[in-house]
Short mmCIF file of C-alpha atoms (C1' of nucleotides) in Angstrom, two decimals:
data_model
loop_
_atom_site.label_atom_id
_atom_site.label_comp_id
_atom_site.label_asym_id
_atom_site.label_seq_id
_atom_site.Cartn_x
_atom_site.Cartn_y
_atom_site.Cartn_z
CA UNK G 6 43.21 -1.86 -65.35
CA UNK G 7 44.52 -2.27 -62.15
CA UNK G 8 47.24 0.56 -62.16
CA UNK G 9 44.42 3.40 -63.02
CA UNK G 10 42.86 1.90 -59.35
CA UNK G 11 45.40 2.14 -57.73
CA UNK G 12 46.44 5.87 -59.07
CA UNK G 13 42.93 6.11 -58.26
CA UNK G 14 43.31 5.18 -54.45
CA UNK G 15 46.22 7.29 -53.99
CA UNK G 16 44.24 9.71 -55.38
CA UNK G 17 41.59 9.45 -52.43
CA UNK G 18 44.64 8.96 -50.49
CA UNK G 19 46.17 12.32 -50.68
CA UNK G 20 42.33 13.95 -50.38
CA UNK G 21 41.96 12.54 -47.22
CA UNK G 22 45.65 12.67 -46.13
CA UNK G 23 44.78 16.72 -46.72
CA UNK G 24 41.70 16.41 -44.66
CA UNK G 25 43.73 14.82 -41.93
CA UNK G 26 45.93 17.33 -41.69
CA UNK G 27 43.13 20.26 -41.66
CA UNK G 28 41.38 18.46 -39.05
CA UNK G 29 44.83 18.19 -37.25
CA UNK G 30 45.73 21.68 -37.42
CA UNK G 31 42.09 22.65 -36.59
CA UNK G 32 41.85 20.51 -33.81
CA UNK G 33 45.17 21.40 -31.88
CA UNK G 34 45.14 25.69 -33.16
CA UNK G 35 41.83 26.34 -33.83
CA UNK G 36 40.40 27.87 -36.82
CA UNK G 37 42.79 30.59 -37.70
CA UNK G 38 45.93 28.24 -38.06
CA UNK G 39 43.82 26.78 -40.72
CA UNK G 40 45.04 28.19 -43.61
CA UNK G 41 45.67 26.33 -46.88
CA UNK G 42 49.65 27.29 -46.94
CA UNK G 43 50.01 25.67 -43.52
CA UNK G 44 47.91 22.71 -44.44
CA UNK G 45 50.51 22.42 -47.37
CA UNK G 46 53.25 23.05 -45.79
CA UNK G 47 52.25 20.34 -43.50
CA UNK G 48 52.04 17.37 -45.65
CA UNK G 49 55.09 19.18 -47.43
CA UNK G 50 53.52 19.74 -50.95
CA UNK G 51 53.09 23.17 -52.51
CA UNK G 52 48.87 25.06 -51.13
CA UNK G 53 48.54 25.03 -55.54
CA UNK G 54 48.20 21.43 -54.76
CA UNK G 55 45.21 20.94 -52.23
CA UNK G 56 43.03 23.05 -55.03
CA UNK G 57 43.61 19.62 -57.19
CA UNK G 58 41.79 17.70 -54.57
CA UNK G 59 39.26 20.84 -52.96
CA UNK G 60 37.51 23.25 -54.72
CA UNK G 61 38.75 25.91 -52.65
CA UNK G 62 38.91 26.84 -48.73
CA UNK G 63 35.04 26.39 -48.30
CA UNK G 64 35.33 22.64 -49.33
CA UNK G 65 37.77 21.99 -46.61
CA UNK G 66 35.64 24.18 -44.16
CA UNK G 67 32.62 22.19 -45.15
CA UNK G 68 34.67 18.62 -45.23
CA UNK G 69 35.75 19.24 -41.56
CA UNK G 70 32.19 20.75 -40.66
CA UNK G 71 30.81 17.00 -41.70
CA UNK G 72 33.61 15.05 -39.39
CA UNK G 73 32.07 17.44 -36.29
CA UNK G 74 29.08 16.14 -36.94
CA UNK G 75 30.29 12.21 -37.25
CA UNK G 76 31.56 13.40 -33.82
CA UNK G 77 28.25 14.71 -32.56
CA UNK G 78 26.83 11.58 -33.81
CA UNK G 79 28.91 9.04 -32.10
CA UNK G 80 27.53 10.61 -28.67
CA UNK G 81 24.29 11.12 -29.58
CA UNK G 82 23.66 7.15 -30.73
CA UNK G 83 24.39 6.12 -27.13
CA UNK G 84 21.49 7.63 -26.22
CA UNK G 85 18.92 5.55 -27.77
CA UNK G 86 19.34 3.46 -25.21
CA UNK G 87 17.47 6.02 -22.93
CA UNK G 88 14.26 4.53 -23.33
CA UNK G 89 11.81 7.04 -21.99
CA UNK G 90 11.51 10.05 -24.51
CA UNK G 91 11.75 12.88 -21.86
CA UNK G 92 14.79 11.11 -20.30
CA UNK G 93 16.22 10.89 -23.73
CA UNK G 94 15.44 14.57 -24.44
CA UNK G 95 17.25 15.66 -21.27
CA UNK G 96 20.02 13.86 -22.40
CA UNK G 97 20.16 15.34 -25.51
CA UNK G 98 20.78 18.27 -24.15
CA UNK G 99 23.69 17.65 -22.01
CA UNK G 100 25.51 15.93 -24.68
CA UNK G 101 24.68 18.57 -27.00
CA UNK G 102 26.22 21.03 -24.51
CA UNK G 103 28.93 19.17 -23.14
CA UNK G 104 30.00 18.03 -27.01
CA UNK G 105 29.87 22.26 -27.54
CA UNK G 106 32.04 22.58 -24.65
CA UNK G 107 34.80 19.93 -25.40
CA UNK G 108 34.88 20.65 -28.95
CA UNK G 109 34.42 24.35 -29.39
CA UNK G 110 35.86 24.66 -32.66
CA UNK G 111 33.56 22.52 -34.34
CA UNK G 112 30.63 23.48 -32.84
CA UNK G 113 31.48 26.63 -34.42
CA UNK G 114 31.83 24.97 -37.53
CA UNK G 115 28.59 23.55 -37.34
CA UNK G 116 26.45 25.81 -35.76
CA UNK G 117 27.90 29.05 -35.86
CA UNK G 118 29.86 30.03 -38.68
CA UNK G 119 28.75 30.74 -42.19
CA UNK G 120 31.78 28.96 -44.32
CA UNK G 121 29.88 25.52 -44.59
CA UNK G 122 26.58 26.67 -45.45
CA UNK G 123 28.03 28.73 -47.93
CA UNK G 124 29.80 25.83 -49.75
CA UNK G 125 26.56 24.18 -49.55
CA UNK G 126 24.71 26.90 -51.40
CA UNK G 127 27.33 27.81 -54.20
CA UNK G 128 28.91 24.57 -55.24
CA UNK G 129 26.52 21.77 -54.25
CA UNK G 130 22.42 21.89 -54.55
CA UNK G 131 21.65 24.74 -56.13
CA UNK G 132 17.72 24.66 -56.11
CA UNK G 133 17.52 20.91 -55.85
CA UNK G 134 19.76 19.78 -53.25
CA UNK G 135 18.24 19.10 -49.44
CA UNK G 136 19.50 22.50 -48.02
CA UNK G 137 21.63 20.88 -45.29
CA UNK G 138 21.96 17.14 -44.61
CA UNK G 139 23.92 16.70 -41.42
CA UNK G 140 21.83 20.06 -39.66
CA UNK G 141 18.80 18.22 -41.19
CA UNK G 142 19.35 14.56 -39.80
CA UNK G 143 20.68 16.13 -36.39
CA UNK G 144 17.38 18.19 -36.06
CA UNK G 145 15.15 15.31 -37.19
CA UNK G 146 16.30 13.02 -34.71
CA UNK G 147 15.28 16.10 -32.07
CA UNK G 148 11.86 16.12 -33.84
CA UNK G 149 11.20 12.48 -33.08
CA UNK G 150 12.24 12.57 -29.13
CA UNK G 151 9.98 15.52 -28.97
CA UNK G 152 7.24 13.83 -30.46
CA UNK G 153 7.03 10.92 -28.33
CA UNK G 154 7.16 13.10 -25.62
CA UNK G 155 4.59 14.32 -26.58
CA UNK G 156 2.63 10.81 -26.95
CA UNK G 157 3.79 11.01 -22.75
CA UNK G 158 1.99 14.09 -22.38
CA UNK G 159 4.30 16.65 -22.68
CA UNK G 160 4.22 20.15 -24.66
CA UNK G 161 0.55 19.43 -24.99
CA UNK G 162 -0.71 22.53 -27.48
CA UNK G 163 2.77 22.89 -28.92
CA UNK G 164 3.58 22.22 -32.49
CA UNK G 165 5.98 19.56 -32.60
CA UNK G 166 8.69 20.87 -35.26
CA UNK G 167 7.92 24.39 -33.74
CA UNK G 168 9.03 23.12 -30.03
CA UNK G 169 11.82 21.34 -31.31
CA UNK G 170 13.46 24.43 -32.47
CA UNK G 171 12.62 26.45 -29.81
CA UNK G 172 14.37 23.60 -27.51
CA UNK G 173 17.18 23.57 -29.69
CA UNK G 174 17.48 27.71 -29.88
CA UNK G 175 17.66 27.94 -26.27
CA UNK G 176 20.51 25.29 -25.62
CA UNK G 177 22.33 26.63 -28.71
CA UNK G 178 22.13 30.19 -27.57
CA UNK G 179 23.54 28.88 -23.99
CA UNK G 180 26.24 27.02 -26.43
CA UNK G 181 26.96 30.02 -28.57
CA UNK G 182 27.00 32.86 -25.65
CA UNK G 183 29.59 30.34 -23.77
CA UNK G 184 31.75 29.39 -26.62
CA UNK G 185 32.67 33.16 -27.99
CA UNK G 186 32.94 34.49 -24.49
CA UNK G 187 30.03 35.93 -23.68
CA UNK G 188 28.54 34.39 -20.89
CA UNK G 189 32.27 34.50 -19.50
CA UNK G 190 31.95 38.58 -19.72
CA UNK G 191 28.31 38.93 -17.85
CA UNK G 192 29.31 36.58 -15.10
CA UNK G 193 32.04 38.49 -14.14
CA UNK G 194 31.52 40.75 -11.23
CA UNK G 195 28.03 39.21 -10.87
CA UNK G 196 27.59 36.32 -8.55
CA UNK G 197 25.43 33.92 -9.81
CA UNK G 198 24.27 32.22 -6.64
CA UNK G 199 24.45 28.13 -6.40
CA UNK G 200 28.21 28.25 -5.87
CA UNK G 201 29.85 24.68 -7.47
CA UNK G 202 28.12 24.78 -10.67
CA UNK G 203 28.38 27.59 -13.49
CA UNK G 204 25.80 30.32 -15.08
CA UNK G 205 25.12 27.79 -17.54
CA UNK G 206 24.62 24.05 -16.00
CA UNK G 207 22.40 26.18 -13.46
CA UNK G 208 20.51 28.06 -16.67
CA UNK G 209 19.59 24.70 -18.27
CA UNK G 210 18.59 22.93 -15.00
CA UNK G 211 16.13 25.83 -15.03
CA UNK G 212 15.32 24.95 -18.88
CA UNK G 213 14.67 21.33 -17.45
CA UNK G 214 12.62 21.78 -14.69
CA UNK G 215 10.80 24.21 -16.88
CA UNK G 216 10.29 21.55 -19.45
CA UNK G 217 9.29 19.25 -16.48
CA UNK G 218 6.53 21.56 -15.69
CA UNK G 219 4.75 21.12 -19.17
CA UNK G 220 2.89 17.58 -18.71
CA UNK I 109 45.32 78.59 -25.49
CA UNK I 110 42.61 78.38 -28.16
CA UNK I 111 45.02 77.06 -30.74
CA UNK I 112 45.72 74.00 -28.66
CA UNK I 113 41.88 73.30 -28.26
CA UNK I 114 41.09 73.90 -31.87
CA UNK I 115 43.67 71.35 -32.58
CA UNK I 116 41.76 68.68 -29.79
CA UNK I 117 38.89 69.05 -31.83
CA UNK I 118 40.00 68.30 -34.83
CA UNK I 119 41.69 65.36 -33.76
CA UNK I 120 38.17 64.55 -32.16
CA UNK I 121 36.56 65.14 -35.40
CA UNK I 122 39.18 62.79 -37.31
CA UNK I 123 38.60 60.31 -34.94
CA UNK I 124 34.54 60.84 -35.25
CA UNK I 125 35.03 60.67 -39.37
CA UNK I 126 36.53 57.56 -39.62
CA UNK I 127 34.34 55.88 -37.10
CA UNK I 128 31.61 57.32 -39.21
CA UNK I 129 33.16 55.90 -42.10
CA UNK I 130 33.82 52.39 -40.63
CA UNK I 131 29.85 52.35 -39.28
CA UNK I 132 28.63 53.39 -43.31
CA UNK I 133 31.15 50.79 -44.48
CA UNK I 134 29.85 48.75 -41.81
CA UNK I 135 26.27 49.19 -42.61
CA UNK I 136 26.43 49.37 -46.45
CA UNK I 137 28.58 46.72 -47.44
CA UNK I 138 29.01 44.32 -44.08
CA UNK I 139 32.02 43.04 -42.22
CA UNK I 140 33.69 42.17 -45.25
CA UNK I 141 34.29 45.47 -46.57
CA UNK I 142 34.94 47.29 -43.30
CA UNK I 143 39.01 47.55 -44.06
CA UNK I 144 41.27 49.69 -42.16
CA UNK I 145 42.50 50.75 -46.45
CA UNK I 146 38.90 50.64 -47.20
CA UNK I 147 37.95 53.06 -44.47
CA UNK I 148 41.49 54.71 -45.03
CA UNK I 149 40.78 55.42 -48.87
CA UNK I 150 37.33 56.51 -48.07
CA UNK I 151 38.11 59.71 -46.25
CA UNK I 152 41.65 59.92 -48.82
CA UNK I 153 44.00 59.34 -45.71
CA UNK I 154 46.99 56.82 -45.59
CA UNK I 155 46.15 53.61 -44.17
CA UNK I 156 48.82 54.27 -40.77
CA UNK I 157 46.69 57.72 -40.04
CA UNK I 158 44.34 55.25 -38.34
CA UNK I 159 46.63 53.73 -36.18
CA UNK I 160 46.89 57.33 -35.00
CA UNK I 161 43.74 57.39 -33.43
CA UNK I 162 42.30 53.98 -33.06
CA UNK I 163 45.08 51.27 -31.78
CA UNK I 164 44.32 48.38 -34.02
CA UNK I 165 41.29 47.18 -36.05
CA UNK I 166 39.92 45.62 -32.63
CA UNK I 167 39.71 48.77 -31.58
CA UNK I 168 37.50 50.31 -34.15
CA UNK I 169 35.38 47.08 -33.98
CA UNK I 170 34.53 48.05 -30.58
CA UNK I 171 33.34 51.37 -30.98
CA UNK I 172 31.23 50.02 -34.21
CA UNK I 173 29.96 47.46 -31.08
CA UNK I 174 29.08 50.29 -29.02
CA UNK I 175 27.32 51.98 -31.78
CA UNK I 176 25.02 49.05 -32.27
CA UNK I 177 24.20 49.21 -28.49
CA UNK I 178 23.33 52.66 -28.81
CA UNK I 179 20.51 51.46 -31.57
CA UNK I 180 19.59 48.63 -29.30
CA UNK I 181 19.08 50.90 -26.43
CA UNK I 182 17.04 53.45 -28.35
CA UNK I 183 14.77 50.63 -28.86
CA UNK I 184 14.43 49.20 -25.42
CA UNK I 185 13.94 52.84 -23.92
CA UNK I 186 10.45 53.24 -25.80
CA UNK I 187 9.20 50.18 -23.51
CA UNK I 188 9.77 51.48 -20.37
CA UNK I 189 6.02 53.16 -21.07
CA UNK I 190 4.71 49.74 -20.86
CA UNK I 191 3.48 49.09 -17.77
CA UNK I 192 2.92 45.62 -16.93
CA UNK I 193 6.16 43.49 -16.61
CA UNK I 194 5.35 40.37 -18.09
CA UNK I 195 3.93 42.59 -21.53
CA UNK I 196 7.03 44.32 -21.42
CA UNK I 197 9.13 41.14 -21.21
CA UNK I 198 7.59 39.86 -23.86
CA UNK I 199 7.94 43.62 -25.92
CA UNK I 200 11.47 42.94 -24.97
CA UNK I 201 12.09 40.09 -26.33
CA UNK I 202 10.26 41.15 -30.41
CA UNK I 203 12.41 44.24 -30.30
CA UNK I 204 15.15 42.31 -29.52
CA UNK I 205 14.30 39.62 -32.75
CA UNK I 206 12.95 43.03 -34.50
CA UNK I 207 16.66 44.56 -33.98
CA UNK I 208 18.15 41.15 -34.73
CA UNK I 209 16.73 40.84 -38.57
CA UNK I 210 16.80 44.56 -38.96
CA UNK I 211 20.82 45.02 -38.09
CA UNK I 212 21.94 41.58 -38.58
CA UNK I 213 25.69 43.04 -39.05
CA UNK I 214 25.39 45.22 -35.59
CA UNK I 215 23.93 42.10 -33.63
CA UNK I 216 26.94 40.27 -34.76
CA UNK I 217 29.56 42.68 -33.17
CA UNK I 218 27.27 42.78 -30.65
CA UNK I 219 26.42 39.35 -29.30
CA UNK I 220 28.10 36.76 -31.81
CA UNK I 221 31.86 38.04 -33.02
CA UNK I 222 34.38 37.53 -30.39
CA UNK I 223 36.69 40.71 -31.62
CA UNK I 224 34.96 43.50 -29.35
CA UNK I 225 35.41 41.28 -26.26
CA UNK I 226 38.75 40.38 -27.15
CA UNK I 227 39.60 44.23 -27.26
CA UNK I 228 38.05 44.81 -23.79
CA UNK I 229 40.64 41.63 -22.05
CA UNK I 230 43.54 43.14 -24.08
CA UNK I 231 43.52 46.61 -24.06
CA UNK I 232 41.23 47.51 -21.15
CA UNK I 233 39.88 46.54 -17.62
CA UNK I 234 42.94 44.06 -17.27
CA UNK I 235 41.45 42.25 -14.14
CA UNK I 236 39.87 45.73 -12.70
CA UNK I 237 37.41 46.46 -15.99
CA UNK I 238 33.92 45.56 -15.41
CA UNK I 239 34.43 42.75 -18.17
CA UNK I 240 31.84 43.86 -20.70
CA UNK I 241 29.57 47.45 -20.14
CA UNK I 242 27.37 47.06 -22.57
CA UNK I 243 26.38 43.52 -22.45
CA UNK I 244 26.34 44.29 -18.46
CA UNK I 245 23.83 47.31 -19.16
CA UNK I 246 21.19 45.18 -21.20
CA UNK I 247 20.98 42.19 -19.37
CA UNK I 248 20.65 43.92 -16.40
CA UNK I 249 17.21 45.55 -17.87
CA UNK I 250 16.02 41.84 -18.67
CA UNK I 251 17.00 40.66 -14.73
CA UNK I 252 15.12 43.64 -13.85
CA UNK I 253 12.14 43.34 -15.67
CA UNK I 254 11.99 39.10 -14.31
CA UNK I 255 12.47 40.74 -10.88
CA UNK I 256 8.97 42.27 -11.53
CA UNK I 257 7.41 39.91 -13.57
CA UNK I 258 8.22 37.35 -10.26
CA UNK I 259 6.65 40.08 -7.86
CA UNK I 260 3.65 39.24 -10.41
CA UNK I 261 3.49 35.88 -9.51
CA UNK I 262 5.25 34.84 -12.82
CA UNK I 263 8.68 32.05 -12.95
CA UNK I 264 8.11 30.76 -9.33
CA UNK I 265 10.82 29.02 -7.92
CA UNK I 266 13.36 29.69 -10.53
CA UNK I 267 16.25 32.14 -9.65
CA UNK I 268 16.09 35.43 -11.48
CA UNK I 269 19.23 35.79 -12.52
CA UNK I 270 19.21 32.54 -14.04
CA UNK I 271 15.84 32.82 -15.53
CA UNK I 272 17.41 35.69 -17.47
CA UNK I 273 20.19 33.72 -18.90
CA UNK I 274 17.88 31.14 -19.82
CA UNK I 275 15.43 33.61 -21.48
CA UNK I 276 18.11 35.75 -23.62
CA UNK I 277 19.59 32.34 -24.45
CA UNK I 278 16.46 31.43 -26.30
CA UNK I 279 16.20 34.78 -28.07
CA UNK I 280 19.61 34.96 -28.75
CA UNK I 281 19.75 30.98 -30.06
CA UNK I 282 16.97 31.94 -32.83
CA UNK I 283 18.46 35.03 -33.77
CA UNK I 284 21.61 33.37 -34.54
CA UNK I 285 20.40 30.62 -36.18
CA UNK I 286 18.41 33.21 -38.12
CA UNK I 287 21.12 35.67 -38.65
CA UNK I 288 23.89 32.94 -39.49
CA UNK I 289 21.49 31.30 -42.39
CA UNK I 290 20.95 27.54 -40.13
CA UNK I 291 17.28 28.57 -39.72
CA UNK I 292 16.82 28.92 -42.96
CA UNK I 293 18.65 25.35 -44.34
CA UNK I 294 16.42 23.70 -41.95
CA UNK I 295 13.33 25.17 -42.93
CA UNK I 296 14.11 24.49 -46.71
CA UNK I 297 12.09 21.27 -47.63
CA UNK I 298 10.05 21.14 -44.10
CA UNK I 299 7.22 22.45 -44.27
CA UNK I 300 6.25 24.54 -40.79
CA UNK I 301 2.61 24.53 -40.75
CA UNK I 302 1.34 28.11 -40.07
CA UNK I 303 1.46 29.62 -43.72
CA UNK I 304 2.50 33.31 -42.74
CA UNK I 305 4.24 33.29 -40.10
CA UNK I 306 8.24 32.13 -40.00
CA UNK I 307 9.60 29.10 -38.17
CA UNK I 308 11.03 31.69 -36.06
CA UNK I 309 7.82 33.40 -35.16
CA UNK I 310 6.67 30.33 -34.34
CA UNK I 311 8.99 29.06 -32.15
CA UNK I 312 9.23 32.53 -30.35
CA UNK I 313 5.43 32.58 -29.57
CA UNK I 314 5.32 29.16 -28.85
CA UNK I 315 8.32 30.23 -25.94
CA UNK I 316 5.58 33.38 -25.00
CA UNK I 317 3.11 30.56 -24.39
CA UNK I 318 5.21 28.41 -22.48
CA UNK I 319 6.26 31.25 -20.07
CA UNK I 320 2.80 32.59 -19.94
CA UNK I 321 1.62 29.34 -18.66
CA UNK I 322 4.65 30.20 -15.22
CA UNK I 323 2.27 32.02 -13.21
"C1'" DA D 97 59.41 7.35 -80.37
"C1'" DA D 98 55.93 10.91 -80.30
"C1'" DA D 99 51.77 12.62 -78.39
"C1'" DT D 100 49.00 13.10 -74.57
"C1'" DA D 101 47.19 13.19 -70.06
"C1'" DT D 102 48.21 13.58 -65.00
"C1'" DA D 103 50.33 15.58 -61.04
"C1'" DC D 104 52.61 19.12 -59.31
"C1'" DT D 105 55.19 23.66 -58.79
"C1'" DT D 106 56.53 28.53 -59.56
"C1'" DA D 107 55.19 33.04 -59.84
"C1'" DA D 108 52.03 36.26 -59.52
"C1'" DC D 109 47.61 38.97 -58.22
"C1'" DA D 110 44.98 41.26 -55.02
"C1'" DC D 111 44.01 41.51 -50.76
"C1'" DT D 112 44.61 41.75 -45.20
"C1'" DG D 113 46.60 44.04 -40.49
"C1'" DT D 114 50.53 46.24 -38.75
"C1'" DT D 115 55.12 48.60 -37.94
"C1'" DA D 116 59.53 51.29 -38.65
"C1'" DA D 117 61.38 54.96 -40.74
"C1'" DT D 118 60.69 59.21 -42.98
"C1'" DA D 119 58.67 63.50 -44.30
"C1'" DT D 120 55.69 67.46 -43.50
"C1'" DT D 121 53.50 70.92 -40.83
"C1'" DC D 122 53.21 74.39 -37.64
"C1'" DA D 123 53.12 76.50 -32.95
"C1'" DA D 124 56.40 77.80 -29.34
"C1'" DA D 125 60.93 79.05 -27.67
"C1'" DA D 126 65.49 81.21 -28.43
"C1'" DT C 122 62.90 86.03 -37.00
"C1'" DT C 123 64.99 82.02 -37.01
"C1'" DT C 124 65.40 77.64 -34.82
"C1'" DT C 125 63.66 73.84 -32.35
"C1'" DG C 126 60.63 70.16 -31.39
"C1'" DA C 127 56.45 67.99 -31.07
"C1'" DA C 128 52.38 66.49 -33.61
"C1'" DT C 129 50.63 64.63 -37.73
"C1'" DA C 130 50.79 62.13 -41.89
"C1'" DT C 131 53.06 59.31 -45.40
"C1'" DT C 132 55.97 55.73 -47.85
"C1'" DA C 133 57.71 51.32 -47.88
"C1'" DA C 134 57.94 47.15 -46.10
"C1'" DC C 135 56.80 42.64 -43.47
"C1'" DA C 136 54.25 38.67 -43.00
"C1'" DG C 137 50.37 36.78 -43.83
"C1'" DT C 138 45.77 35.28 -46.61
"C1'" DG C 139 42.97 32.79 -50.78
"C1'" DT C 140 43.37 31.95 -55.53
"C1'" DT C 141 44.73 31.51 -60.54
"C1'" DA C 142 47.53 31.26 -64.93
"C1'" DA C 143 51.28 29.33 -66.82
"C1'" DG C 144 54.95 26.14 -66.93
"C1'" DT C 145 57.36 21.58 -65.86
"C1'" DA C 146 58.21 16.94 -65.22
"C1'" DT C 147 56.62 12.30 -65.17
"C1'" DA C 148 54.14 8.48 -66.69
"C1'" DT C 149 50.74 6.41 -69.81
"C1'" DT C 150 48.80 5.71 -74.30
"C1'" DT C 151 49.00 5.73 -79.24
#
DNA sequence: AAATATACTTAACACTGTTAATATTCAAAA
DNA sequence: TTTTGAATATTAACAGTGTTAAGTATATTT
């Protein structure tokens, strides 16, 4: 049955050719031209449609929330080249922070907004599932540059998973502040010394050197 | 003229109900339900008598923003009995996670939702405003209280208004992950040692004992 | 050829913020 | 005391949003 296939592929076709477009929309106007009549009206079929192919909005949210982190993920395997775990760990952070910067709108997806954890809770798992995959394999890979930093010596008396959030709390609350504005609104009218760089590069030099401290 | 002053006040008072109305809205049933015709039908006014005294929904998000700093600096004004810096950074910095959990629909107005900002660039200041009062007011209470805490001996060689950022970035990073639901995905099917306490304890004494450990 | 399944659309529901035009109210001026 | 005019409030509408029930048209199977 060759013909059921192939209505088949066009089938995953049209998903992704919807997914696409979301991701095109989202990419170039942000979050709020997002809206399932404009992803329609788009790829010129009637919004009715994309519920054929997506649950409903959340699906999409949570579909495009997964290609940030495929994004995320592309920078971060570069880095296991870094072969010394603190080294590795400081570059973590700047890619993490730079990736935040350059693509705002997903980082919101991913780290901010509640759309895609929703989806996760009320149409996927439900008791059994893994609570959230790509969060999950993100923070694990922090988990294991932590720990062999601390085979070098470093965070000695610190729980391993327990410093790896706190590492990743204080680079995403740099992240978040920046992103919606904040940081923006406190710097103004407030010089922040070390002219060249901003609030925030100079904020997580501090983080680093701090971290540097702690062999 | 008494007439004309009687009439001030109750346009005052108007103005006073429905920000009352939006802040029970607000509080009882979140974001979600905090409609201009939700607030409207609430005190049995048309939906346009708003736009009468509050220029657009921003608007009224803002003062619900200021409202929530009002809480937030009942709290902090209790600690100004505590006399050592460093104990009252680190009282800071629970009553901060303390308001966090306890108003997690203020402390998003307040330091996650971009809306209140939005209506300080667009209908205020304009270039002359002092970008954001509130935000301004708090964090200059943290720089202060560094400012002593490095008269103590404590952060050497780190610049204080940085040290701040970096400080109510960490804070602020595991209160949103808290607030937002990420902490909690993660934690699901990871077991983080130290039955009793959360993750987010944790990781927020684990930052006390890494800044304890600057003097 | 008739029945059925698939893919898609139209129309509608129940919301949202916001504005223009209209009506009501009520103190002040003629 | 009647008229005027400003202040206050309302109705109706616009342009959106996500979502669903019902209907259509096309292609496959019986």
């Amino acid at each position: 049955m060759g013909i059921k296939e192939r209505k088949e592929r066009h089938k995953e076709d049209l998903k992704q050719l919807i997914l696409d477009t979301a991701k095109s929309l989202f990419t170039r106007y942000g979050y709020e031209a997002t809206s399932i009549r404009k992803i329609a009206a788009e790829i010129e079929f009637s919004p009715t449609t994309i519920y054929l192919y997506y649950k409903d909005k959340s699906d999409i949210i949570y579909a495009l929330h997964q290609e940030g982190f495929k994004l995320l993920s592309d920078r971060f395997v570069t880095l296991s080249n870094v072969e010394h775990p603190f080294e590795r760990l400081k570059a973590m952070g700047r890619t993490y922070i730079q990736f935040a910067l350059e693509n705002s709108d997903f980082y919101e997806l991913m780290f901010i907004m509640r759309e895609p954890l929703d989806f996760l809770d009320t149409h996927c798992g439900e008791m059994d599932g893994d609570g959230w995959p790509e969060g999950d394999a993100t923070f694990n890979s922090l988990i294991m540059t932590i720990m062999q930093c601390q085979e070098y010596g470093y965070f000695k008396g610190h729980e391993t998973k327990t410093f790896a959030l706190l590492v990743w709390s204080t680079v995403h609350g740099l992240c978040s502040l920046t992103v919606h504005g904040h940081l923006e609104h406190i710097v103004k009218n407030r010089q922040f010394f070390d002219s060249g760089i901003s609030a925030m590069e100079a904020s997580f030099n501090s983080f680093l050197q701090m971290l540097e401290s702690m062999k």
